[in-house]
Coordinates of C-alpha atoms in Angstrom, one line a residue:
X1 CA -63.7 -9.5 49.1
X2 CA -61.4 -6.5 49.5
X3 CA -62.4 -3.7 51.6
X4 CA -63.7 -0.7 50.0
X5 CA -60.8 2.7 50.2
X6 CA -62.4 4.7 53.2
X7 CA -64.4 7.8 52.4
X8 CA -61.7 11.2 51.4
X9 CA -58.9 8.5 51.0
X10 CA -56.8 9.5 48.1
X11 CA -57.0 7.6 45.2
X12 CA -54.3 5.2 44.3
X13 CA -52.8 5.6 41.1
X14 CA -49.1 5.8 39.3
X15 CA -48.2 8.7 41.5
X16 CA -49.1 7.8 44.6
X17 CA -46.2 8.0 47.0
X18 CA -44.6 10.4 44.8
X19 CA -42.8 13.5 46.5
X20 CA -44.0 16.6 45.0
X21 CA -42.5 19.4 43.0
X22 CA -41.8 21.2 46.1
X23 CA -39.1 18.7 47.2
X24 CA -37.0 19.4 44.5
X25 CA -36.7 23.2 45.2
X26 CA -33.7 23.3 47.5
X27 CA -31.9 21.7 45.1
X28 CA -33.1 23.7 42.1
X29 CA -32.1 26.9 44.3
X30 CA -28.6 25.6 45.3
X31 CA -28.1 24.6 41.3
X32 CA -29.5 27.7 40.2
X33 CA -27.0 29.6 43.0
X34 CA -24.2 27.8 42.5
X35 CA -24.0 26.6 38.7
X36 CA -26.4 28.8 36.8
X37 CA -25.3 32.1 38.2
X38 CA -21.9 31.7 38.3
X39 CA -22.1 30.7 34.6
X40 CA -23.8 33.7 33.8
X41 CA -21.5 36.2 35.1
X42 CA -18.5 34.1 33.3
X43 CA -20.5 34.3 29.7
X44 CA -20.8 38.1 30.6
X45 CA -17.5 38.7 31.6
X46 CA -16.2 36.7 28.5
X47 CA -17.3 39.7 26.6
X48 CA -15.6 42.2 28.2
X49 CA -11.9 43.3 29.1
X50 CA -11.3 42.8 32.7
X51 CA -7.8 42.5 34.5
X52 CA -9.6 41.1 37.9
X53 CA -9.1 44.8 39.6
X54 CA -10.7 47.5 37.9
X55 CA -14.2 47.5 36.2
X56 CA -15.3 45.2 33.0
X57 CA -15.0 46.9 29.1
X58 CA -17.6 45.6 27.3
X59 CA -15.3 44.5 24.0
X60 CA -17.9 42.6 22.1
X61 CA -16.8 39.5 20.6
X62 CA -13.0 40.0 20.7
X63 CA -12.4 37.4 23.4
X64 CA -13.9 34.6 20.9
X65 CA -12.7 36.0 17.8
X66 CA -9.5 35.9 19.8
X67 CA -9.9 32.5 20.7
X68 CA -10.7 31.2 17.4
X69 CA -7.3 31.8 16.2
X70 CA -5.6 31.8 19.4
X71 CA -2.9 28.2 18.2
X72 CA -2.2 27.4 21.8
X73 CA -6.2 27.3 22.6
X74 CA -6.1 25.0 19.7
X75 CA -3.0 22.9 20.9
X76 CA -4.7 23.2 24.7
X77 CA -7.9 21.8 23.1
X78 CA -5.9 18.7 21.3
X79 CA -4.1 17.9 24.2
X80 CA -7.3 17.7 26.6
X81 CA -8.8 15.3 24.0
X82 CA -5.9 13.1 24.3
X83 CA -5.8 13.0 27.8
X84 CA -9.5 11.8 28.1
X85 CA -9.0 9.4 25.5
X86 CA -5.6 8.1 27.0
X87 CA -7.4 8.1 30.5
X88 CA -10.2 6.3 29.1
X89 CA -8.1 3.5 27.2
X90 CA -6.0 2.8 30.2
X91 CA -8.6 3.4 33.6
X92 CA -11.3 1.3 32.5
X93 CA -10.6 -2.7 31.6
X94 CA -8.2 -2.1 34.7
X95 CA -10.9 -0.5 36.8
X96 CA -13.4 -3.4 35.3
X97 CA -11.4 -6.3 36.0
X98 CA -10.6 -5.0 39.7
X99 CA -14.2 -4.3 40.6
X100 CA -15.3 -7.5 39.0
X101 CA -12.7 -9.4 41.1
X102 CA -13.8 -7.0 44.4
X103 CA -17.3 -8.1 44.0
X104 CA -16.1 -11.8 45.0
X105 CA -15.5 -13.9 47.8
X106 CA -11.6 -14.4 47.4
X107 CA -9.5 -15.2 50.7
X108 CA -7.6 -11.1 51.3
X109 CA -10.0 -9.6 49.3
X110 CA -11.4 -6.9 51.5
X111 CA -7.8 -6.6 52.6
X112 CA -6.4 -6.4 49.3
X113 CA -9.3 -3.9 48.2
X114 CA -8.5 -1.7 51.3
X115 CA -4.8 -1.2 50.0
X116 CA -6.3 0.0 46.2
X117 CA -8.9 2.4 47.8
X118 CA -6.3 4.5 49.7
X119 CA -5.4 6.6 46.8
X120 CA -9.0 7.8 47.6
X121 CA -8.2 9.3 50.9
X122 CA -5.3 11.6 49.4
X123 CA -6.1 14.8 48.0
X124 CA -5.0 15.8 44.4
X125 CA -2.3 18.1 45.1
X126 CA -0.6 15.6 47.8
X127 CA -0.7 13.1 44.8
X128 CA 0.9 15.3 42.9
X129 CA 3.4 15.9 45.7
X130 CA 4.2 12.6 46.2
X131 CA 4.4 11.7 42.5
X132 CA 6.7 14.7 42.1
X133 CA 9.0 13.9 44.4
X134 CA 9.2 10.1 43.7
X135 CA 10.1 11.2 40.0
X136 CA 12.2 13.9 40.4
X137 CA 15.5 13.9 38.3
X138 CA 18.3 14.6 41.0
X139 CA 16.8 13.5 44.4
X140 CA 14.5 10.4 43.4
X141 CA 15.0 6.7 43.0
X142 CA 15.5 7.3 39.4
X143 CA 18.5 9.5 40.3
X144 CA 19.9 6.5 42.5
X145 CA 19.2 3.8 40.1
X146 CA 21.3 6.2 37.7
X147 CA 24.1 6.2 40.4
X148 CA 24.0 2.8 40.7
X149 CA 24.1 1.8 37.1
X150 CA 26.2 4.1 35.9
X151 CA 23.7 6.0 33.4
X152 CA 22.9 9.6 32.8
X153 CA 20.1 10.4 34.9
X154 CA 16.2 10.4 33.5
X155 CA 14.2 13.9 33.5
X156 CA 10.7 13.0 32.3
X157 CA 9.7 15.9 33.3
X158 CA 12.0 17.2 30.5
X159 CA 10.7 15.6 27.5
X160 CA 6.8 16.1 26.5
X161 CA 5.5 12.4 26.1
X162 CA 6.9 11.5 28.8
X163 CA 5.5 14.2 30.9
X164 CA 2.1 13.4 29.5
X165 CA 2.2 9.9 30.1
X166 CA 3.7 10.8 33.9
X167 CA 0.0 12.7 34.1
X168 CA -1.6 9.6 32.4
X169 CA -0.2 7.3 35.0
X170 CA -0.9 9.8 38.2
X171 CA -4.4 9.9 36.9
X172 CA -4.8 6.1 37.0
X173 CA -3.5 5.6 40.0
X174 CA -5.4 8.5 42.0
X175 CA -8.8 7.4 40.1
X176 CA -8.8 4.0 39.6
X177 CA -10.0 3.2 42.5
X178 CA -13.1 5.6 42.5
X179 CA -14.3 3.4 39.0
X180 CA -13.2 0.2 40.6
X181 CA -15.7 0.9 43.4
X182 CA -18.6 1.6 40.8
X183 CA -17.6 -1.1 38.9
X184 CA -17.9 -3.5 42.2
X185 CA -21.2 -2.1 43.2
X186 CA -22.7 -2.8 39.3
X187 CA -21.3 -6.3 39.8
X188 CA -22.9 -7.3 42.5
X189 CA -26.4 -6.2 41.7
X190 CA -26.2 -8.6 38.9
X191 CA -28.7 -11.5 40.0
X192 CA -26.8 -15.2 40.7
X193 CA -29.6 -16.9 38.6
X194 CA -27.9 -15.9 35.1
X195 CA -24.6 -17.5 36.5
X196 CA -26.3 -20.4 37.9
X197 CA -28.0 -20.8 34.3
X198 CA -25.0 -20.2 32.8
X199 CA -23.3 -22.9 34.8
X200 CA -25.7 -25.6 34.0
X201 CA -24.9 -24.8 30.5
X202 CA -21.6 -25.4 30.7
X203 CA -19.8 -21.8 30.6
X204 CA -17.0 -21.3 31.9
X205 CA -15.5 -18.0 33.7
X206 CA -14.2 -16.5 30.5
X207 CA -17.7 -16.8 28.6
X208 CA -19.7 -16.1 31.9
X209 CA -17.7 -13.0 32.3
X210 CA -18.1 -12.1 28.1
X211 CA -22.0 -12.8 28.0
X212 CA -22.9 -11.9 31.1
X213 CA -20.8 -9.8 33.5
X214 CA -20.0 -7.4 30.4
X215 CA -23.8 -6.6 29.0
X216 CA -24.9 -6.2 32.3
X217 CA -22.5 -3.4 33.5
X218 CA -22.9 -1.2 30.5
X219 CA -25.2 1.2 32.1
X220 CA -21.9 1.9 35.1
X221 CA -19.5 1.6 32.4
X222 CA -21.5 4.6 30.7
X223 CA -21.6 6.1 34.2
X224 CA -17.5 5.7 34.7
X225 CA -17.2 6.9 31.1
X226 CA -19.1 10.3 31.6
X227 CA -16.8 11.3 35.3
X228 CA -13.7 10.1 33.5
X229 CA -14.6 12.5 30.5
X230 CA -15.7 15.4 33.0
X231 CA -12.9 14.6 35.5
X232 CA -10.1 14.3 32.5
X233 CA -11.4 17.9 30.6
X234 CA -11.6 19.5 34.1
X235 CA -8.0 18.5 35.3
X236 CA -5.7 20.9 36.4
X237 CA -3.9 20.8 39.6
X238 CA -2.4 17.4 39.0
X239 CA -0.6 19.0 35.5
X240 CA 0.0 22.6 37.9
X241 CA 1.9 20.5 40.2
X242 CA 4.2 17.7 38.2
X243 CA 4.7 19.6 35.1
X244 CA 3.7 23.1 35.0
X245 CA 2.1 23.1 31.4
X246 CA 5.9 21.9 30.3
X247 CA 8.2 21.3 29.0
X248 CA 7.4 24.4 27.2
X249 CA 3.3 23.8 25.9
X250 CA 3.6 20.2 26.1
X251 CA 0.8 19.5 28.8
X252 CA -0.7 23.1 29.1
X253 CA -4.3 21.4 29.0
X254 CA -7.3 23.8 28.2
X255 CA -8.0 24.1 32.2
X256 CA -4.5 24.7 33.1
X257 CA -4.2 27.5 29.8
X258 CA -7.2 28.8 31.6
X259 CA -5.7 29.1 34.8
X260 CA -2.4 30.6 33.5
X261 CA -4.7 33.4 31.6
X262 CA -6.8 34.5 34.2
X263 CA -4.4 34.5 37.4
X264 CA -0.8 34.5 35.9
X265 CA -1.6 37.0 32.6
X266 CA -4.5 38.7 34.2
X267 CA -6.8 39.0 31.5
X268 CA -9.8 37.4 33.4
X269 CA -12.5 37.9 30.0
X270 CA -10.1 35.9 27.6
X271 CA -10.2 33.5 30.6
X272 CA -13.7 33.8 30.7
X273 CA -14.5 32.6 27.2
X274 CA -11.8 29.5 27.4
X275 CA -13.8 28.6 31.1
X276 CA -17.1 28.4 28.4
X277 CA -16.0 26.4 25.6
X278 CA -14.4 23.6 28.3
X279 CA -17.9 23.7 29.9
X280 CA -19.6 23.7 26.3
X281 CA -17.2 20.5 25.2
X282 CA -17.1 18.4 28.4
X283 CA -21.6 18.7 28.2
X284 CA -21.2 17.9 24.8
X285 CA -18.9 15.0 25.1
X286 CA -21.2 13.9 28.2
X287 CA -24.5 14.2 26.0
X288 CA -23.6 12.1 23.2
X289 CA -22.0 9.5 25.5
X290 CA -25.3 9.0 27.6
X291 CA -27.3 9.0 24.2
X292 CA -25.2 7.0 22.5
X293 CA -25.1 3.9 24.5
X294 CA -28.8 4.5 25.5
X295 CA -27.9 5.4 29.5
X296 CA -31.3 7.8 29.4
X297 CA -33.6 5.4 28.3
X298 CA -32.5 3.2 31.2
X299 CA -35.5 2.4 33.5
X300 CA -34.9 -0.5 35.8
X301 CA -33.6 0.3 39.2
X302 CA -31.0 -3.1 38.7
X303 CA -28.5 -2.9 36.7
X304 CA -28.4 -4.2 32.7
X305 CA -32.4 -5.5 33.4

């Protein structure tokens, strides 16, 4: 027979080796510091004229009335949307099939998976450097292969979809490897058994990977989705860098329109209210992503059980 708990011994029930409330309030205080705050003072400057020097006018409403009919907010907002979408379509079956493959026991492969995951040592704005310089018009290689061939040279930083597509491609290359990563952690926590089973029922890789590999990584492919769509509505020094918000409006995303309002124009409470709605769209966005595919209702600590 099992020994009786000892006298004063607490009582073991579904919260026992629980941390309590108390653990959580350091980083309550650093959210509540850091994010709430700061937001506060935006939402209250975004109602008020302000050129970052002198004190705040309270102007009401202008700001978002402003904003409302402002066409390059709206133009800003459509191109933000795009880029998520196009960043989306092209980052994830590549970042997928890598991880999936990283997640294996190939001959190279930690080699090979070294060489991918140096983008992640390099900073944003050395990216952008690099990228800049490798595609510039009249001192890259494009401008020698025109040389050589004998063709006029190509500037696509001088035509819009091909600067978007330039910031597209950046993207993919600095971030891929970040997903890839997740994508090889959610792969290997899926248990051998269901291949094993699989194999004795005569699947083969392609149908292994469709029926198994793919339902079970739909809780990181939710978590991949949700950084992409807050990393691709938050971009900005990538598109400062290559393009500059050009040619002309071309690529002036809603962060970069932000940035050219409150630190090239000055007028910090217009900049206030644009800093908002990106915050109010990329939480939206997020939201109905995790809801949608079910992400919050996920209670296993394995992934897709």
């Amino acid at each position: 027979m099992s020994a009786a708990p000892a006298r004063g011994a607490p009582a073991a029930g579904p919260r026992a080796g629980r941390p309590g409330a108390v653990w959580a309030l350091p980083g309550l205080l650093f959210f509540a510091v850091f994010a709430l705050l700061p937001m506060v003072l935006v939402a209250y400057l975004s109602l008020t004229s302000w050129d970052g020097l002198g004190t705040p006018r309270l102007s009401g409403t202008h700001n978002w009335t402003r904003l409302a009919a402002d066409p390059l907010m709206h133009k800003a907002v459509l191109l933000s949307l795009a880029l998520t979408a196009a960043n989306w379509a092209v980052q994830t079956p590549i970042s997928l099939l890598l991880g999936v493959w990283a997640a294996g026991r190939q001959r190279n492969r930690a080699v090979l998976s070294a060489v991918f995951f140096l983008p992640l040592l390099l900073s944003s704005a050395a990216i952008a450097i690099i990228w800049r310089a490798l595609l510039d018009p009249n001192f890259g290689p494009l401008s020698w292969v025109a040389r050589v061939t004998g063709t006029p040279g190509i500037d696509v930083f001088g035509d819009g979809p091909a600067a978007f597509l330039v910031i597209v491609f950046v993207s993919a290359w600095q971030f891929i490897p970040l997903h890839t990563l997740l994508y090889q952690a959610g792969t290997r926590q899926i248990p051998a058994s269901l291949y094993q089973a699989a194999l004795i029922d005569g699947a083969g890789r392609i149908q292994a990977f469709r029926h198994i590999t793919l339902p079970q990584l739909r809780h990181t492919a939710t978590t991949s989705s949700v950084l992409m769509v807050v990393g691709s509505l938050t971009y900005f020094e990538t598109v400062l860098i290559l393009t500059g918000g050009g040619p002309g409006t071309d690529t002036t995303i809603v962060p970069y329109l932000m940035y050219q309002t409150g630190f090239v124009s000055w007028e910090t409470g217009y900049a206030s209210a644009i800093a908002l709605t990106l915050v109010a769209v990329a939480t939206a966005v997020s939201l109905v992503l995790v809801r949608a595919t079910g992400f919050g209702a996920m209670r296993s600590t394995r992934e897709g059980m």
